[in-house]
Tab-separated table of C-alpha atoms in Angstrom:
chain	number	residue	atom	x	y	z
A	1	MET	CA	43.044	-25.706	101.396
A	2	GLU	CA	40.023	-24.863	103.413
A	3	PRO	CA	36.764	-24.724	101.455
A	4	VAL	CA	35.148	-21.323	101.018
A	5	SER	CA	31.298	-21.671	101.492
A	6	ASP	CA	28.821	-18.967	101.856
A	7	GLN	CA	25.779	-21.151	101.092
A	8	PHE	CA	23.259	-22.550	103.568
A	9	MET	CA	23.049	-26.219	102.953
A	10	GLU	CA	19.501	-27.331	102.028
A	11	PHE	CA	17.805	-30.414	100.517
A	12	HIS	CA	16.675	-29.901	96.872
A	13	PRO	CA	12.882	-29.514	96.280
A	14	ILE	CA	13.040	-32.415	94.022
A	15	HIS	CA	13.106	-35.775	95.945
A	16	GLY	CA	11.477	-39.063	96.329
A	17	THR	CA	7.772	-39.326	96.683
A	18	ASN	CA	7.907	-40.659	100.234
A	19	VAL	CA	9.929	-37.755	101.561
A	20	ARG	CA	8.590	-34.780	103.326
A	21	LEU	CA	10.981	-31.795	104.120
A	22	ASP	CA	10.439	-29.433	107.004
A	23	PRO	CA	9.927	-25.721	106.418
A	24	SER	CA	13.683	-25.067	106.625
A	25	GLN	CA	14.365	-27.543	103.955
A	26	THR	CA	17.111	-29.069	106.265
A	27	LYS	CA	15.296	-32.103	107.686
A	28	ALA	CA	14.085	-35.058	105.453
A	29	THR	CA	11.664	-37.487	106.870
A	30	ARG	CA	10.393	-40.630	104.980
A	31	VAL	CA	6.855	-40.811	105.887
A	32	GLU	CA	5.871	-44.248	104.552
A	33	SER	CA	7.221	-47.522	103.205
A	34	PHE	CA	10.957	-48.017	103.091
A	35	ALA	CA	11.868	-46.636	99.609
A	36	ASN	CA	11.336	-43.421	97.458
A	37	GLY	CA	13.448	-41.698	99.979
A	38	VAL	CA	16.159	-40.343	97.666
A	39	CYS	CA	17.155	-36.667	98.343
A	40	PHE	CA	19.638	-34.414	96.791
A	41	SER	CA	21.555	-31.297	97.921
A	42	LYS	CA	19.914	-28.003	96.733
A	43	HIS	CA	23.193	-26.805	95.165
A	44	PRO	CA	26.245	-28.545	93.726
A	45	LEU	CA	29.087	-29.002	96.162
A	46	LYS	CA	32.243	-27.012	95.956
A	47	PRO	CA	35.629	-28.801	96.031
A	48	GLY	CA	36.336	-29.972	99.579
A	49	GLU	CA	32.901	-28.822	100.742
A	50	ILE	CA	31.121	-31.430	102.985
A	51	PHE	CA	27.461	-32.283	102.789
A	52	LEU	CA	26.811	-33.383	106.502
A	53	ILE	CA	23.688	-34.952	107.897
A	54	GLU	CA	22.799	-36.531	111.281
A	55	ILE	CA	20.465	-39.311	111.646
A	56	GLU	CA	17.574	-38.032	113.678
A	57	ASP	CA	15.178	-41.092	113.807
A	58	LYS	CA	15.069	-44.824	112.815
A	59	GLU	CA	12.276	-47.274	112.146
A	60	LEU	CA	12.412	-50.809	113.311
A	61	GLY	CA	11.328	-53.640	110.984
A	62	TRP	CA	13.148	-52.676	107.862
A	63	CYS	CA	16.586	-54.299	106.707
A	64	GLY	CA	19.069	-51.895	105.245
A	65	HIS	CA	20.366	-48.417	106.157
A	66	LEU	CA	21.222	-44.979	104.848
A	67	ARG	CA	22.936	-44.510	101.435
A	68	VAL	CA	25.062	-41.500	100.489
A	69	GLY	CA	27.103	-40.283	97.716
A	70	LEU	CA	27.490	-37.957	94.713
A	71	THR	CA	25.834	-37.525	91.408
A	72	SER	CA	26.619	-35.226	88.454
A	73	ARG	CA	22.929	-35.672	87.349
A	74	ASP	CA	21.039	-32.417	87.850
A	75	PRO	CA	17.847	-33.515	89.835
A	76	ARG	CA	15.832	-31.069	87.506
A	77	ASP	CA	16.816	-33.105	84.493
A	78	LEU	CA	15.470	-36.424	85.849
A	79	ASP	CA	12.174	-37.557	84.407
A	80	VAL	CA	11.353	-39.042	87.775
A	81	VAL	CA	13.265	-39.534	91.000
A	82	PRO	CA	14.392	-43.221	91.205
A	83	GLU	CA	12.857	-45.353	93.824
A	84	TYR	CA	16.176	-46.522	95.016
A	85	SER	CA	19.531	-44.720	94.858
A	86	ILE	CA	21.131	-48.256	94.525
A	87	PRO	CA	20.832	-49.614	91.988
A	88	ASP	CA	18.255	-47.395	90.124
A	89	LEU	CA	20.196	-44.164	90.253
A	90	THR	CA	23.550	-45.626	89.906
A	91	ASP	CA	22.395	-47.591	86.883
A	92	ILE	CA	21.672	-44.335	85.036
A	93	GLY	CA	25.316	-43.600	85.222
A	94	ASP	CA	27.334	-40.568	86.600
A	95	SER	CA	26.474	-41.393	90.132
A	96	TRP	CA	28.628	-42.872	93.075
A	97	ILE	CA	26.551	-43.995	96.064
A	98	PHE	CA	27.358	-46.331	98.918
A	99	ALA	CA	25.286	-48.045	101.589
A	100	ILE	CA	26.447	-47.043	105.174
A	101	THR	CA	27.217	-50.330	106.761
A	102	ARG	CA	28.575	-51.787	109.930
A	103	ASN	CA	32.211	-52.049	108.610
A	104	HIS	CA	32.041	-48.357	108.392
A	105	ASN	CA	32.800	-48.316	104.535
A	106	LYS	CA	36.488	-48.180	105.408
A	107	VAL	CA	38.434	-48.339	102.366
A	108	ILE	CA	41.402	-50.844	102.513
A	109	GLU	CA	43.392	-50.236	99.354
A	110	ASP	CA	45.691	-52.841	97.852
A	111	PRO	CA	48.297	-51.042	95.642
A	112	GLY	CA	49.057	-54.367	94.013
A	113	ALA	CA	45.650	-55.222	93.062
A	114	GLU	CA	43.835	-53.876	89.998
A	115	VAL	CA	41.033	-51.495	90.998
A	116	GLN	CA	37.761	-52.784	89.917
A	117	GLU	CA	35.261	-50.638	88.179
A	118	ALA	CA	32.391	-49.450	90.277
A	119	GLY	CA	29.438	-51.884	90.303
A	120	GLU	CA	27.051	-50.142	92.524
A	121	GLY	CA	29.101	-47.058	92.964
A	122	GLY	CA	30.067	-45.346	89.678
A	123	GLN	CA	29.986	-45.634	85.939
A	124	GLU	CA	31.467	-43.890	83.164
A	125	GLY	CA	34.603	-42.672	85.045
A	126	GLY	CA	35.400	-43.268	88.638
A	127	HIS	CA	36.264	-46.604	90.461
A	128	ARG	CA	34.515	-47.985	93.484
A	129	LEU	CA	36.868	-48.856	96.227
A	130	GLY	CA	34.633	-48.910	99.413
A	131	ARG	CA	33.350	-52.442	100.077
A	132	GLY	CA	30.334	-52.093	102.449
A	133	GLU	CA	28.117	-54.995	103.427
A	134	GLY	CA	25.314	-56.680	101.422
A	135	GLU	CA	22.176	-54.917	100.604
A	136	GLY	CA	20.397	-57.133	102.945
A	137	GLY	CA	22.209	-55.481	105.822
A	138	ALA	CA	24.274	-58.460	106.931
A	139	GLY	CA	27.829	-57.418	106.744
A	140	GLY	CA	30.649	-59.883	106.286
A	141	GLU	CA	32.427	-60.790	109.529
A	142	GLY	CA	35.764	-60.763	107.768
A	143	ASP	CA	35.254	-57.315	106.566
A	144	ARG	CA	34.120	-56.002	109.945
A	145	GLY	CA	37.146	-57.661	111.671
A	146	GLU	CA	39.599	-56.109	109.276
A	147	SER	CA	38.193	-52.575	109.633
A	148	ASN	CA	38.462	-52.820	113.448
A	149	SER	CA	42.098	-54.024	113.435
A	150	LYS	CA	43.489	-50.580	114.088
A	151	PRO	CA	42.883	-49.179	117.616
A	152	LYS	CA	40.396	-46.442	117.939
A	153	THR	CA	41.845	-43.028	119.350
A	154	PHE	CA	40.232	-39.853	120.381
A	155	PHE	CA	40.184	-37.123	117.907
A	156	THR	CA	42.172	-34.114	119.314
A	157	ASP	CA	42.886	-32.138	116.122
A	158	THR	CA	40.699	-29.168	115.462
A	159	HIS	CA	40.537	-29.982	111.721
A	160	LEU	CA	40.123	-33.061	109.561
A	161	TYR	CA	42.763	-33.146	106.825
A	162	ILE	CA	42.097	-34.927	103.534
A	163	ASP	CA	45.061	-34.349	101.127
A	164	SER	CA	45.122	-30.515	100.848
A	165	VAL	CA	41.508	-30.111	102.126
A	166	ARG	CA	41.074	-28.748	105.649
A	167	ILE	CA	37.662	-29.224	107.252
A	168	PRO	CA	36.719	-27.891	110.899
A	169	ARG	CA	36.103	-31.128	112.921
A	170	ASP	CA	33.830	-29.147	115.318
A	171	LYS	CA	30.560	-30.302	113.787
A	172	LEU	CA	31.486	-33.675	112.480
A	173	VAL	CA	31.209	-35.906	115.376
A	174	GLY	CA	27.774	-37.079	116.665
A	175	ARG	CA	26.695	-36.233	120.098
A	176	SER	CA	24.136	-38.019	122.371
A	177	ARG	CA	21.068	-36.532	123.851
A	178	PRO	CA	21.626	-35.299	127.443
A	179	GLY	CA	20.990	-38.016	129.874
A	180	ARG	CA	22.537	-40.177	132.702
A	181	PHE	CA	25.061	-41.979	130.344
A	182	SER	CA	25.494	-39.254	127.759
A	183	HIS	CA	29.211	-38.724	128.633
A	184	ILE	CA	29.829	-42.376	127.783
A	185	LEU	CA	27.945	-42.246	124.625
A	186	ASP	CA	29.782	-39.005	123.527
A	187	ASP	CA	33.069	-40.888	123.951
A	188	LEU	CA	31.739	-43.657	121.780
A	189	TYR	CA	30.864	-41.108	119.055
A	190	LYS	CA	34.222	-39.520	119.260
A	191	THR	CA	35.951	-42.883	118.825
A	192	ASN	CA	33.515	-43.959	116.071
A	193	THR	CA	32.863	-47.166	118.121
A	194	LEU	CA	29.004	-47.045	117.632
A	195	PRO	CA	27.377	-48.357	114.508
A	196	PRO	CA	27.702	-45.732	111.935
A	197	THR	CA	23.920	-45.714	111.420
A	198	ALA	CA	23.125	-45.232	115.099
A	199	ARG	CA	20.799	-42.237	116.084
A	200	ARG	CA	22.818	-39.021	116.244
A	201	SER	CA	25.551	-40.320	114.096
A	202	ARG	CA	26.864	-37.766	111.642
A	203	ILE	CA	27.714	-38.780	107.982
A	204	GLY	CA	29.183	-36.588	105.370
A	205	VAL	CA	30.296	-36.807	101.813
A	206	LEU	CA	32.595	-34.574	99.824
A	207	PHE	CA	34.959	-34.641	96.842
A	208	VAL	CA	38.584	-33.759	96.654
A	209	PRO	CA	40.181	-32.509	93.351
A	210	LYS	CA	42.657	-34.969	91.978
A	211	GLY	CA	44.572	-33.788	88.980
A	212	ARG	CA	43.002	-32.467	85.786
A	213	ASP	CA	39.134	-32.436	85.935
A	214	LEU	CA	39.130	-35.504	88.217
A	215	ALA	CA	38.321	-36.020	91.991
A	216	ASP	CA	38.016	-38.616	94.693
A	217	MET	CA	34.882	-38.986	96.655
A	218	HIS	CA	35.154	-39.444	100.563
A	219	ILE	CA	32.733	-40.380	103.148
A	220	ILE	CA	33.223	-39.077	106.685
A	221	ILE	CA	31.494	-40.958	109.613
A	222	ASN	CA	31.575	-39.227	113.076
A	223	GLY	CA	34.703	-37.302	112.100
A	224	GLU	CA	36.605	-40.217	110.723
A	225	ASP	CA	37.702	-40.182	106.951
A	226	MET	CA	36.726	-43.641	105.475
A	227	GLY	CA	39.135	-43.061	102.537
A	228	ALA	CA	38.495	-42.432	98.879
A	229	SER	CA	35.305	-44.526	98.260
A	230	ALA	CA	35.364	-43.679	94.588
A	231	LYS	CA	38.436	-42.534	92.613
A	232	GLY	CA	38.752	-40.730	89.258
A	233	ILE	CA	35.225	-39.145	89.385
A	234	PRO	CA	34.764	-36.600	86.402
A	235	ALA	CA	34.566	-33.198	88.113
A	236	VAL	CA	33.861	-31.125	84.829
A	237	ARG	CA	30.237	-31.169	85.768
A	238	PRO	CA	28.590	-30.046	88.921
A	239	LEU	CA	28.246	-32.681	91.680
A	240	TYR	CA	25.324	-32.858	93.984
A	241	ALA	CA	25.145	-34.775	97.178
A	242	VAL	CA	22.811	-37.785	97.388
A	243	VAL	CA	21.185	-38.836	100.623
A	244	ASP	CA	18.775	-41.976	100.415
A	245	VAL	CA	16.684	-42.129	103.637
A	246	PHE	CA	16.244	-45.811	103.131
A	247	ALA	CA	14.822	-48.618	105.248
A	248	ALA	CA	15.717	-48.449	108.914
A	249	THR	CA	16.902	-44.836	108.545
A	250	LYS	CA	13.698	-42.711	108.978
A	251	CYS	CA	14.856	-39.038	109.274
A	252	VAL	CA	18.007	-37.076	108.723
A	253	GLN	CA	18.942	-33.371	109.482
A	254	ILE	CA	21.605	-31.384	107.588
A	255	VAL	CA	24.281	-30.045	109.921
A	256	GLN	CA	25.718	-26.714	108.824
A	257	VAL	CA	29.641	-26.763	108.845
A	258	GLU	CA	31.261	-23.377	109.530
A	259	TYR	CA	34.452	-22.684	107.420
A	260	GLY	CA	36.916	-19.983	107.651
A	261	PHE	CA	37.001	-17.692	110.578
A	262	SER	CA	34.847	-18.982	113.385
A	263	SER	CA	32.241	-16.738	114.922
A	264	LEU	CA	32.617	-15.247	118.325
A	265	GLN	CA	29.859	-17.479	119.562
A	266	THR	CA	31.708	-20.479	118.316
A	267	LEU	CA	35.008	-19.514	119.754
A	268	CYS	CA	33.337	-18.996	123.259
A	269	ARG	CA	31.822	-22.385	123.009
A	270	LYS	CA	35.198	-23.901	122.168
A	271	VAL	CA	36.771	-22.348	125.005
A	272	ILE	CA	34.074	-23.375	127.410
A	273	GLN	CA	33.939	-27.010	126.312
A	274	LYS	CA	37.736	-27.178	126.548
A	275	HIS	CA	37.799	-26.363	130.414
A	276	ILE	CA	34.839	-28.701	131.538
A	277	VAL	CA	34.673	-32.412	132.116
A	278	HIS	CA	31.451	-32.912	130.307
A	279	ARG	CA	29.224	-30.684	128.572
A	280	MET	CA	26.300	-31.267	130.973
A	281	ALA	CA	28.561	-29.580	133.573
A	282	ILE	CA	27.796	-26.346	131.739
A	283	ASP	CA	24.574	-26.167	133.896
A	284	TRP	CA	26.673	-25.271	136.927
A	285	LEU	CA	28.368	-22.397	135.116
A	286	GLU	CA	27.085	-18.800	135.616
A	287	LEU	CA	26.340	-18.126	131.962
A	288	PRO	CA	23.242	-16.731	130.077
A	289	GLU	CA	20.863	-19.563	129.362
A	290	ALA	CA	21.047	-18.939	125.656
A	291	LEU	CA	24.867	-19.541	125.733
A	292	LYS	CA	24.519	-22.715	127.947
A	293	HIS	CA	21.935	-24.229	125.468
A	294	TYR	CA	24.221	-23.440	122.532
A	295	CYS	CA	27.248	-25.039	124.290
A	296	LYS	CA	25.461	-28.171	125.101
A	297	TYR	CA	23.503	-28.985	122.081
A	298	GLU	CA	25.336	-27.643	119.165
C-alpha cells in the first residue's frame, strides 16, 4: 500500500509559546528558553503517511533533544499547549511521544516478555516499546551497544517497506551541506551512523493500520525504520503528528514526501544522481543551473 496524499504538510497554527513559524508554515524555530516548543501537524495523518522533518539548527548548552510522536488530541481542543510533550502532553492521555536519542530508538522486541504499558509514550490503549535514553540525555551504554550490534548497510531500495506500507526513500535520508567532506558525511547519513539528532538528520513519524481500528506507530531516522515504537494505538480518531523542538534542537523544517507517480523533475534528478560519483560532480555537467541546484540540494 502506497499512501495517497495530496496535502502540503504544514505545522498547525497552534503551538508552544516559544515557537515561531516561517511564512510557509513549514519551519519551526524555538526563539528562547529550552521548552514550550511543542508543534503539531496542521492536518491529521493518513494511514502510512509520514510526517518528515529535518533538523536545521541546534543550540549548545541544553541537555536533551527533539521529541516526536502522535496524538489523537485535536490541538484546537487544548486549553493551553503543554510546556513539554513529555510528560505534560502524554500525561493528558491519547499521546505517544518519544525522545530521539543516541540509541536511535531502535525497538528490540522480546516475544517472550510481556509488553509493558507505555509510561511516557501512551495511555489508554497502545503500548510503548521503544526504550530511548534518559531525559537527561545520557543514554545507557548497554542499550547503545545492543542497537549497534547489527552491521550498517547502504540503502539501495527505492522504497521503504513497513508491513503493507510503501514509502519513497528519496527524501528520507539526511544530506550534508556541500563542502570538502560532504561525500563522507552523506555516506554517514545513508548508513544512519551519525547521531540521530545531528544537523540535517531527517526524522519521521507515521502509523500503520493493524487490524480493526488499531495501529502501530513507527519512527523513521534517516531512512531506517526503528520498528513499532508504540503498538495497539486506537485509530478511530484522527492522529496528528507531534514535534517538540526541545532543548538542544533549535529549528526543524518539514520535508515534503512525494507519493505515487514521480514528477518529471524528480525522475530526471534520480537518473542524474545514479550516474555520478557524488552530487557535487553535478557542477561539471552541462545542465541548466536550476536543474543543477535541484539535483544537489533536494
